Coordinates of N, CA and C and ligand atoms in Angstrom, one line a residue:
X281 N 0.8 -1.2 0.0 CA 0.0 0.0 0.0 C 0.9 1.3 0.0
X282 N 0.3 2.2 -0.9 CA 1.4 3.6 -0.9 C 1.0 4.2 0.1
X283 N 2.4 4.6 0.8 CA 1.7 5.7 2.2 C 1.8 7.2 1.5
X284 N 1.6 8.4 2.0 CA 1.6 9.7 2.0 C 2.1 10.5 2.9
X285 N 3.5 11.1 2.8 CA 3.7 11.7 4.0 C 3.8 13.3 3.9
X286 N 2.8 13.8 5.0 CA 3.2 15.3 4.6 C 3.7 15.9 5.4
X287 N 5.0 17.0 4.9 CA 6.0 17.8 5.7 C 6.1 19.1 6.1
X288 N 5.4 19.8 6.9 CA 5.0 21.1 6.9 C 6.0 21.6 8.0
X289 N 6.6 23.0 7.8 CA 7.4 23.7 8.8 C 7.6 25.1 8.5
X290 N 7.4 26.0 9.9 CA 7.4 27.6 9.2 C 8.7 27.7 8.4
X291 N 8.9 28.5 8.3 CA 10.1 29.0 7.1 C 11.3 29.2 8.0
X292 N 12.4 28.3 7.4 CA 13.7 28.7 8.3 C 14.0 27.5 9.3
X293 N 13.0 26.7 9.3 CA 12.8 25.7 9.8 C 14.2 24.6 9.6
X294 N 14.4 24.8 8.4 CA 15.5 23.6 8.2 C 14.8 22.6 7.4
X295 N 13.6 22.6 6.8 CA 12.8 21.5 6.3 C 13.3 21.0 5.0
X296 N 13.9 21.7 4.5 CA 13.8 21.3 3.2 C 15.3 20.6 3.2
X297 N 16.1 20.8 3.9 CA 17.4 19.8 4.4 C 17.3 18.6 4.5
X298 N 16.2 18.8 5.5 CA 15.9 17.2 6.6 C 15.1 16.9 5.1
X299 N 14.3 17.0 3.9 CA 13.9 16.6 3.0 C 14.3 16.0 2.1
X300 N 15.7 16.7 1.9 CA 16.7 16.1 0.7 C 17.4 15.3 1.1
X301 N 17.6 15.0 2.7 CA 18.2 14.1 3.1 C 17.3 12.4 3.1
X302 N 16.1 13.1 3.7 CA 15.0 11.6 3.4 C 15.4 11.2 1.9
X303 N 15.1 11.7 1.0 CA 15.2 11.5 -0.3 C 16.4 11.1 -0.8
X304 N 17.8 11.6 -0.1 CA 18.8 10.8 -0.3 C 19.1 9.2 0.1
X305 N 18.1 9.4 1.6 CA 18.5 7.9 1.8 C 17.8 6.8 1.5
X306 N 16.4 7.4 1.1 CA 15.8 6.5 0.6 C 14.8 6.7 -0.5
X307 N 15.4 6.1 -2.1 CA 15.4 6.3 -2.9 C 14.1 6.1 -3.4
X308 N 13.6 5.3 -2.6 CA 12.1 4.5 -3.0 C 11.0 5.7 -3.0
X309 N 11.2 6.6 -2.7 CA 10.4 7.6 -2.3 C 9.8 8.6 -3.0
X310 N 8.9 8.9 -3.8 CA 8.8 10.1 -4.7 C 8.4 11.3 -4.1
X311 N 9.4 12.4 -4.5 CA 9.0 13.6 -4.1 C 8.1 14.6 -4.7
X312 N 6.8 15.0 -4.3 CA 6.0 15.9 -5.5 C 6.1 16.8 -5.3
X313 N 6.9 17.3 -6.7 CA 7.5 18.7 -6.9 C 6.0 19.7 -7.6
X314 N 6.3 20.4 -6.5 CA 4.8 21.3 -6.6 C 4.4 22.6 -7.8
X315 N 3.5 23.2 -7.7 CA 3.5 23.9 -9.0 C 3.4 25.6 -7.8
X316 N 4.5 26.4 -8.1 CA 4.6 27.4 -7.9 C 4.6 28.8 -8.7
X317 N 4.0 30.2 -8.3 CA 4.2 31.0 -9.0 C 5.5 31.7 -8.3
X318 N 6.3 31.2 -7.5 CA 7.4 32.4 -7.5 C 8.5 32.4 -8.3
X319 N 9.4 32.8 -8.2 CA 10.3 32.9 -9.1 C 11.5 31.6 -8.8
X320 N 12.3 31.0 -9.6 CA 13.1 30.5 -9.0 C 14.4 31.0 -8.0
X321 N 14.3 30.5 -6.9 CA 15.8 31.2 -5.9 C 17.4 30.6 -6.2
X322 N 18.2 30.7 -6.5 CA 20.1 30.4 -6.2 C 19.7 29.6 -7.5
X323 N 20.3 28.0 -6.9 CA 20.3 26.6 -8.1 C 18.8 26.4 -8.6
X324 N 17.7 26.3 -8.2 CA 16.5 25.9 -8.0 C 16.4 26.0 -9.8
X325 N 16.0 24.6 -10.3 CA 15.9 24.3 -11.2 C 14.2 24.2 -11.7
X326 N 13.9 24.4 -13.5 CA 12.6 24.1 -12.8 C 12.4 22.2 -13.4
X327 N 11.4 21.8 -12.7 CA 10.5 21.0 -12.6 C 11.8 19.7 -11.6
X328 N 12.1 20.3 -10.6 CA 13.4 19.8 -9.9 C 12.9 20.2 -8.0
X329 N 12.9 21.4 -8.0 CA 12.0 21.8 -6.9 C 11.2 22.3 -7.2
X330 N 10.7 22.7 -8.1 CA 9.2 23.8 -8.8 C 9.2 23.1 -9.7
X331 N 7.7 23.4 -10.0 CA 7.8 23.8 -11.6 C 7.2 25.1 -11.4
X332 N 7.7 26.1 -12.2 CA 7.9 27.5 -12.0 C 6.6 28.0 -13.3
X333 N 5.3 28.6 -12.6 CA 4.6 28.9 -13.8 C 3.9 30.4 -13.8
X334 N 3.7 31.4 -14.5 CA 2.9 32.3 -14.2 C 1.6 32.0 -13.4
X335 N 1.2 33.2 -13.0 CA 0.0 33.2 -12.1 C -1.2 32.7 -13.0
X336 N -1.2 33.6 -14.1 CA -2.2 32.5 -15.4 C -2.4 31.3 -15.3
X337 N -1.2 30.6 -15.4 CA -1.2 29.2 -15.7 C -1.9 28.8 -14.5
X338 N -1.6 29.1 -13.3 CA -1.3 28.5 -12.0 C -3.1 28.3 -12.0
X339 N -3.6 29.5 -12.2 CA -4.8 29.8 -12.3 C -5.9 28.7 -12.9
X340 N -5.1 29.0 -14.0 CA -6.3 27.9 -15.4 C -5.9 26.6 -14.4
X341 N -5.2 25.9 -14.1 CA -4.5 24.3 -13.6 C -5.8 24.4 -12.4
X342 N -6.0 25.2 -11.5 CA -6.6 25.5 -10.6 C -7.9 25.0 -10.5
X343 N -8.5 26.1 -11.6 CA -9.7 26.2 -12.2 C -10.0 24.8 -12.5
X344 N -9.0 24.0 -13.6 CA -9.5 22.5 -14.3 C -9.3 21.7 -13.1
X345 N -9.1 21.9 -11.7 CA -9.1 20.9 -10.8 C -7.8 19.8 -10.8
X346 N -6.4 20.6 -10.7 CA -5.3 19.7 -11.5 C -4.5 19.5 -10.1
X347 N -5.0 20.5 -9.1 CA -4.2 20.3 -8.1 C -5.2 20.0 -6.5
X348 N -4.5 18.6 -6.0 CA -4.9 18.2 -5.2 C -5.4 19.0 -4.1
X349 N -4.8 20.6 -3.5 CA -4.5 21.1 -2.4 C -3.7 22.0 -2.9
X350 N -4.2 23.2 -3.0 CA -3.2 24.3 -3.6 C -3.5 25.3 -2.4
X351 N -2.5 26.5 -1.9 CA -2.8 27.7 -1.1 C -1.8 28.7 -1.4
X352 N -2.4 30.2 -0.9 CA -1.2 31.3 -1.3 C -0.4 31.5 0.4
X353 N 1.0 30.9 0.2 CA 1.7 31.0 0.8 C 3.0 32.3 0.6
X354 N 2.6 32.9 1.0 CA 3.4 34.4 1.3 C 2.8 35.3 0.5
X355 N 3.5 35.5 -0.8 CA 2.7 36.5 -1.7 C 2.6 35.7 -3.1
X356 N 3.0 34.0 -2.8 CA 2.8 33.8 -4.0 C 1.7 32.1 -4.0
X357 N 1.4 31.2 -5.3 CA 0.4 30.5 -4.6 C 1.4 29.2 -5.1
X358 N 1.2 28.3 -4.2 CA 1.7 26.7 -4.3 C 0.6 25.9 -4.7
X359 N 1.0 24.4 -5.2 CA -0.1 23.6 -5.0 C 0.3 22.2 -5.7
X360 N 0.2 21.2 -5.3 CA 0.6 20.0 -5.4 C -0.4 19.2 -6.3
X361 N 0.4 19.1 -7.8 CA -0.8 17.8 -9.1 C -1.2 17.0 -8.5
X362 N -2.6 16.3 -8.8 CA -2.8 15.4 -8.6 C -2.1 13.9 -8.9
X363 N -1.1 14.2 -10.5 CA -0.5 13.3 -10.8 C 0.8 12.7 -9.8
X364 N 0.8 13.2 -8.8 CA 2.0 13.4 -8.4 C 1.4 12.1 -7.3
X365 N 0.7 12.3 -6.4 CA -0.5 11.3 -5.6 C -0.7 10.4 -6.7
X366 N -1.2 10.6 -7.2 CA -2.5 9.2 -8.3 C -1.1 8.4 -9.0
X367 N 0.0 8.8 -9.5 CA 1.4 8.5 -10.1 C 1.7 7.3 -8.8
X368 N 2.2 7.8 -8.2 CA 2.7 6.6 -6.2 C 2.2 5.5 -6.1
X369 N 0.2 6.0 -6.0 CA -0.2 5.2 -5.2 C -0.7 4.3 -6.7
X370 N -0.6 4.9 -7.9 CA -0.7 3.5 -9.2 C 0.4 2.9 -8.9
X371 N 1.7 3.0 -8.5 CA 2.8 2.3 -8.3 C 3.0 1.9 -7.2
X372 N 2.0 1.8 -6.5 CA 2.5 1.1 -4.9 C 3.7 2.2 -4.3
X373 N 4.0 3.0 -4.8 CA 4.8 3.8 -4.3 C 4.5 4.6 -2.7
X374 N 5.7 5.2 -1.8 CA 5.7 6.3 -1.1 C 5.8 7.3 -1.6
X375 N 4.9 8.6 -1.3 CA 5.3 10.0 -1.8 C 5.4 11.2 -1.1
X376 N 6.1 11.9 -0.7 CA 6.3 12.9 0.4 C 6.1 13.8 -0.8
X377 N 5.4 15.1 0.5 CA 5.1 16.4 0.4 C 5.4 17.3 1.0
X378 N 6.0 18.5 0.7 CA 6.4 19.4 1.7 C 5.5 20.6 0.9
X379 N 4.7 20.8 2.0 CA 3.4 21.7 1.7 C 2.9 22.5 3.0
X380 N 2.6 23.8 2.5 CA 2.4 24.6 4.4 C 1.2 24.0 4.9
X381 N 1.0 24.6 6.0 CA -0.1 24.4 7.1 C -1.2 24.2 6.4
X382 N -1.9 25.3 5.4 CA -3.2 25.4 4.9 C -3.3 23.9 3.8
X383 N -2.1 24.1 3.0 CA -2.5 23.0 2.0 C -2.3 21.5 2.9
X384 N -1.9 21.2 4.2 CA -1.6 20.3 5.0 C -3.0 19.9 5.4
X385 N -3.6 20.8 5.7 CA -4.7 20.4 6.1 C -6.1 20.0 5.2
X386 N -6.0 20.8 3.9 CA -6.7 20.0 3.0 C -6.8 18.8 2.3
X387 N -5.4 18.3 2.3 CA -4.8 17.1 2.7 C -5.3 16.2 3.3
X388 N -4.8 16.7 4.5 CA -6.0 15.6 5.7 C -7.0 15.3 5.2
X389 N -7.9 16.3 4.8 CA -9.4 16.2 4.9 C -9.5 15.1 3.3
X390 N -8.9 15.1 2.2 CA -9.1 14.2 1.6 C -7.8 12.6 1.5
X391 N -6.9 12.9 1.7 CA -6.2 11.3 2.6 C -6.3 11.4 3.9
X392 N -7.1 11.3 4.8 CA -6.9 11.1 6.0 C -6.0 10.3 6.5
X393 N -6.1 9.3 5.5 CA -4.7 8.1 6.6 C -3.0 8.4 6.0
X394 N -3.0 10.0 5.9 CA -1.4 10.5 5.6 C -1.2 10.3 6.4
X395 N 0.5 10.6 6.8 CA 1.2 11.0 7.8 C 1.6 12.2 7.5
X396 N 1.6 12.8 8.7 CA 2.0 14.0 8.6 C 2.8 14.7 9.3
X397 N 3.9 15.3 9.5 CA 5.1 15.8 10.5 C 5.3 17.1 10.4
X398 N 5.1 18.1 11.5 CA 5.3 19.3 11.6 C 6.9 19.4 12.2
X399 N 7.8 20.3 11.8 CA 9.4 20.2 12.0 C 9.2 21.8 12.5
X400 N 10.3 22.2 13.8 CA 10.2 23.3 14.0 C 11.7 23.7 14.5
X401 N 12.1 24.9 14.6 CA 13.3 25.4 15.3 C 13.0 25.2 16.9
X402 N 14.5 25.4 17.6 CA 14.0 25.0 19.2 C 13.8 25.9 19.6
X403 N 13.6 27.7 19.1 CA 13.1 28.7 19.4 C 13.2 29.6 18.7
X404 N 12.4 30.8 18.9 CA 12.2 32.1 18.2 C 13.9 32.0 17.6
X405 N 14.7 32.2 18.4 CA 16.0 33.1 18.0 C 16.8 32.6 17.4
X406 N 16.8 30.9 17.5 CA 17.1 30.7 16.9 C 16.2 30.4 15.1
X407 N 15.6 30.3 14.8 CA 14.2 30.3 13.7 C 15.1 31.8 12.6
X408 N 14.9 33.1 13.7 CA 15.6 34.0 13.6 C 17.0 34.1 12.5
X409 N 18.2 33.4 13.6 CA 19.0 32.9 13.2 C 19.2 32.3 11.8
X410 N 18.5 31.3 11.4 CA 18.8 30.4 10.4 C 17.7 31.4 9.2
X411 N 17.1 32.0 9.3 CA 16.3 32.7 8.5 C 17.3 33.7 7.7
X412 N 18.5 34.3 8.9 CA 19.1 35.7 8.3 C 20.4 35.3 7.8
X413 N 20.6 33.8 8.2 CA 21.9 33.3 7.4 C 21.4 32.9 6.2
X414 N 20.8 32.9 5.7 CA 20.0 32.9 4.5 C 20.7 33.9 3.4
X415 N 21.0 35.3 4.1 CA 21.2 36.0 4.1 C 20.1 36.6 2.6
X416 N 19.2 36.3 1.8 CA 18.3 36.4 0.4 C 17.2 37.3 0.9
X417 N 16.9 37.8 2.4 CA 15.9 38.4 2.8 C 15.9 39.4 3.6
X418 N 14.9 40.5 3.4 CA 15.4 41.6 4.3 C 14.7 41.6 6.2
X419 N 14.8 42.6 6.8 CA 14.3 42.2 8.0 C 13.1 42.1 8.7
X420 N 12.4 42.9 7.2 CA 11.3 42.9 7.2 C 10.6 41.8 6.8
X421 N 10.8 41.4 5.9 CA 10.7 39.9 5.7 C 10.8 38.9 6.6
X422 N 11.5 39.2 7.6 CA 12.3 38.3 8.7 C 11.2 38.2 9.6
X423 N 11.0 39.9 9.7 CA 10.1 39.9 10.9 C 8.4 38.8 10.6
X424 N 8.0 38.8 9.3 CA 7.0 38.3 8.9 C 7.0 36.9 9.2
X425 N 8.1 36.5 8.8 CA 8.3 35.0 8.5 C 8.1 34.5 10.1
X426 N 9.0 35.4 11.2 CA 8.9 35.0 12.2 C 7.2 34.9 12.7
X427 N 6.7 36.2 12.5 CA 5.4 36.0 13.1 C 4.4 35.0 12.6
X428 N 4.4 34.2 11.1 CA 3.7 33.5 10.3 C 4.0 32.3 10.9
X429 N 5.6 32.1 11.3 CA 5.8 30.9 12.5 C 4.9 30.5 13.6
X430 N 4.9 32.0 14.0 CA 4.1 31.5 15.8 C 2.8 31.4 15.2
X431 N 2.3 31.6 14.1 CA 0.7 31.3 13.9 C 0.7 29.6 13.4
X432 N 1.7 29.5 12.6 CA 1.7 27.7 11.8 C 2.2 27.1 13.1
X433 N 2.5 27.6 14.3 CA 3.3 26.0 14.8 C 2.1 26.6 16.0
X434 N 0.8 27.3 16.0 CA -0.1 26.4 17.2 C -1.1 25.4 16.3
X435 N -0.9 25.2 15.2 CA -1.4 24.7 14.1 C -1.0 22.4 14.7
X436 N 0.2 22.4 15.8 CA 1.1 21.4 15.5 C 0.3 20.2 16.0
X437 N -0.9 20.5 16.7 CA -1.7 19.5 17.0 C -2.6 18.7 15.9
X438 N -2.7 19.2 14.5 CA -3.1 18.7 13.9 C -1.8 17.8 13.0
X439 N -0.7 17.6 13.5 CA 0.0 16.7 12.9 C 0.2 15.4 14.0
X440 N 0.5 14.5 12.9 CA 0.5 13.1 13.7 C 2.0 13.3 13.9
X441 N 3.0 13.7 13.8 CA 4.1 14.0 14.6 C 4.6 15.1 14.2
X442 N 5.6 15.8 15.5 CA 6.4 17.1 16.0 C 8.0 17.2 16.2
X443 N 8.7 17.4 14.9 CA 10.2 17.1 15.2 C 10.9 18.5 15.5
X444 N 11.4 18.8 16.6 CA 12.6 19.8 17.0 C 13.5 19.5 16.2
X445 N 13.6 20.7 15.4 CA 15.0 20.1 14.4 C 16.4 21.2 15.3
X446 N 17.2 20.4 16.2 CA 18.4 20.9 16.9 C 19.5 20.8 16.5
X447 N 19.5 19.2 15.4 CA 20.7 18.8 14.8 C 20.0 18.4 13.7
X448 N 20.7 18.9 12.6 CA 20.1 18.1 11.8 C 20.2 16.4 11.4
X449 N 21.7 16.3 11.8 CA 21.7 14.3 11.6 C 20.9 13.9 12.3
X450 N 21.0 14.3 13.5 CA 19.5 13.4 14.7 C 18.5 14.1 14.0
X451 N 18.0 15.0 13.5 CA 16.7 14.6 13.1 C 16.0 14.6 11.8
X452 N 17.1 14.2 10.8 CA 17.1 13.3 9.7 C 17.2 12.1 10.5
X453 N 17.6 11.5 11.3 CA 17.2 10.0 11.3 C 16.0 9.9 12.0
X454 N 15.4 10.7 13.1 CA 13.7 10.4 12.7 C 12.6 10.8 11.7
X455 N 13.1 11.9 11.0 CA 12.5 11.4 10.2 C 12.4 10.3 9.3
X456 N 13.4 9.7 9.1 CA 13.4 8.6 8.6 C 12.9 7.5 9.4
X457 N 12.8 7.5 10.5 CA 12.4 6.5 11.7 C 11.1 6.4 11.3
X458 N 10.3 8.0 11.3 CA 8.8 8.1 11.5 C 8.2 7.6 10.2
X459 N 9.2 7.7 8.6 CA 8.8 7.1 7.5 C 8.8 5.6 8.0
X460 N 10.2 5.1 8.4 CA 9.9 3.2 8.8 C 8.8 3.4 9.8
X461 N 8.6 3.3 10.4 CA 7.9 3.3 11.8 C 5.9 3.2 10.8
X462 N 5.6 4.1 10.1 CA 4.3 4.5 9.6 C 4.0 2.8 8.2
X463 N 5.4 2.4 8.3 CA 5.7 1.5 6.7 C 5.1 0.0 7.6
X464 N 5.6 0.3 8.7 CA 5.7 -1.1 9.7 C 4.1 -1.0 10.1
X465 N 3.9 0.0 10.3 CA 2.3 0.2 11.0 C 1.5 -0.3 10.0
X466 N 1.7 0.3 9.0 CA 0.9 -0.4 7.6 C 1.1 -1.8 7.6
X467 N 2.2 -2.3 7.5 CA 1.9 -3.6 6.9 C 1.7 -4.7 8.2
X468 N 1.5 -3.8 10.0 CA 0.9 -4.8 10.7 C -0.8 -5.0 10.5
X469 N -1.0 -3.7 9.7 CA -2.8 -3.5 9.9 C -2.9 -4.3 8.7
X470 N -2.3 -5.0 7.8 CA -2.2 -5.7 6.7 C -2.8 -6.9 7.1
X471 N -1.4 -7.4 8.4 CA -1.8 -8.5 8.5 C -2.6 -8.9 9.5
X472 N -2.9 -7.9 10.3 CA -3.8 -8.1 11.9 C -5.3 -9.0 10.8
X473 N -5.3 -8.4 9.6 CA -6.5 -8.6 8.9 C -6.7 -10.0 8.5
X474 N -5.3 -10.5 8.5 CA -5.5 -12.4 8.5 C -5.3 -13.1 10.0
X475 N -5.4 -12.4 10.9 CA -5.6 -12.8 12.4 C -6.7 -13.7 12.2
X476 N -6.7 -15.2 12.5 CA -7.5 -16.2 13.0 C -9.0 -15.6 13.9
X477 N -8.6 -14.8 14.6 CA -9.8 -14.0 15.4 C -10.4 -13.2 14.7
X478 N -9.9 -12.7 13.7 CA -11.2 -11.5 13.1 C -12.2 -12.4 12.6
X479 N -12.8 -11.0 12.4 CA -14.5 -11.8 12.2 C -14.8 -11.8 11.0
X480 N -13.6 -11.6 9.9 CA -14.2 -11.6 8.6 C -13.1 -12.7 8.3
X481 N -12.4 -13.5 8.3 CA -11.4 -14.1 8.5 C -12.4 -15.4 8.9
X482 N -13.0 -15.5 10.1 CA -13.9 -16.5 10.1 C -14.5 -16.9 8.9
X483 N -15.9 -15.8 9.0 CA -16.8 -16.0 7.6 C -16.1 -16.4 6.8
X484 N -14.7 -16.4 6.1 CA -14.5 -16.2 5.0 C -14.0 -18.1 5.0
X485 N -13.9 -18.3 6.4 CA -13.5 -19.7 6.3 C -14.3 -20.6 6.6
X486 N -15.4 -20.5 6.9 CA -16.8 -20.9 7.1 C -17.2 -21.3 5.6
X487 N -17.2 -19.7 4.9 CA -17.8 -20.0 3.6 C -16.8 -21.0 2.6
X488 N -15.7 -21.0 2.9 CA -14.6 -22.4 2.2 C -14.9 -23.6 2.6
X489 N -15.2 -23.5 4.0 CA -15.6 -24.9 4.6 C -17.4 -25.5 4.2
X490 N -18.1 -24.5 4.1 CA -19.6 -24.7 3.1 C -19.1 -25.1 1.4
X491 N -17.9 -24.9 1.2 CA -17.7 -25.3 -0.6 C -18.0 -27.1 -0.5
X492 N -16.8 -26.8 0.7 CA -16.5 -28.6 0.9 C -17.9 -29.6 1.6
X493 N -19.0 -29.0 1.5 CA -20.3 -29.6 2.4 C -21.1 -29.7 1.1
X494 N -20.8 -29.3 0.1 CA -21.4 -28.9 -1.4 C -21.7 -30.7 -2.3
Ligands
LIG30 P1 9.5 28.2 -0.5 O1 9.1 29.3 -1.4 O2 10.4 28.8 0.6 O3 10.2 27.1 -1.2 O4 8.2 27.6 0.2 C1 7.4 28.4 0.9 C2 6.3 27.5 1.6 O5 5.5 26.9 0.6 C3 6.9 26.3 2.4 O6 6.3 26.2 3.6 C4 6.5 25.1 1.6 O7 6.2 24.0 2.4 C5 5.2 25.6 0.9 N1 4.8 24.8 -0.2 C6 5.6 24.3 -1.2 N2 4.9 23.6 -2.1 C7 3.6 23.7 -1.7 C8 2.4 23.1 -2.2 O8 2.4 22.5 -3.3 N3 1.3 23.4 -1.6 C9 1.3 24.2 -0.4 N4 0.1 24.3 0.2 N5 2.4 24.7 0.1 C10 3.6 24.4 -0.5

């Protein structure tokens, strides 16, 4: 069964590290590269991290219902293909998403059985910190980003897990724990389903054993 994992974290977070690191180590994974109107930043290639489209386009895609969960995150809009989902789970595939708060939760509401991980700095100053080594933003910006923080992370109760990201090697390996950890959960609810005790497990051996009464 394909699982779905979604990755949300305010900005500055470090998310997109602990991301490429999932993806490094485990190749089985498809990443859905979302459809954005902003511009590309530094290396950012398109259809690599973006695909990079006018607001037009973004719009018409919109409009024809192309995107599973789309929202305007800062001043520009994101939104994740459907093909990107329907692509995985035709392939038995895993697929992670790194998508904000808003499109996180519309998510939920149509895969409910995602997983989902909210990743955060271990405080304001530092959040601060990693935002201005960035050094691509002014302070004004800084200041936004920080306050858009404290609004997305009382948001954290709607994720099925909360990672402090303090180090990044420690927590790139839970993240990668919480991808095993959700893979294992799946395939025990797999098999709890041929447990002797269930009740459909009976019937179903009842009705084999009525072939042979035939
Ligand atoms: P950035 O522009 O810094 O790459 O991303 C800004 C924010 O947009 C991040 O929080 C990122 O998770 C979010 N984002 C990226 N792709 C999508 C998407 O497809 N849908 C939604 N809702 N948010 C996205």
């Amino acid at each position: 069964m394909s699982q779905v994992f979604i990755i949300s974290a305010p900005s500055g977070s470090g998310k997109s590290t602990l991301v490429r690191n999932l993806l490094e180590r485990d190749p089985s994974l498809i990443f859905s590269v979302s459809y954005t109107t902003r511009e590309p930043r530094g290396q950012e290639q398109e259809g690599h991290e973006y695909h990079f489209v006018s607001r037009d386009a973004f719009v018409a895609m919109k409009d024809c219902g192309d995107f599973i969960e789309w929202a305007p995150v800062f001043d520009d809009f994101y939104g994740t293909h459907r093909r990107y989902v329907d692509q995985a789970r035709a392939e038995g595939r895993d697929v992670v998403l790194d998508i904000d708060v808003k499109g996180a939760r519309q998510l939920r509401e149509r895969i409910p059985e995602a997983v989902s991980v909210f990743i955060l700095a271990p405080s304001r100053e530092e959040l601060e910190k990693r935002l201005r080594a960035r050094g691509d933003v002014s302070e004004q910006v800084i200041r936004k980003r920080v306050a858009e923080a404290a609004r997305e992370i009382q948001d954290f109760s709607q994720y099925g897990y909360v990672l402090v990201n303090e180090d990044v090697e420690e927590a790139s390996d839970l993240l990668q724990a919480i991808v095993e950890a959700a893979r294992r959960q799946a395939d025990s609810e797999q098999t709890a389903r041929l447990r002797s005790e269930d009740a459909a497990v009976r019937t179903r051996v009842s009705q084999i054993l009525g072939t042979f009464e035939r």
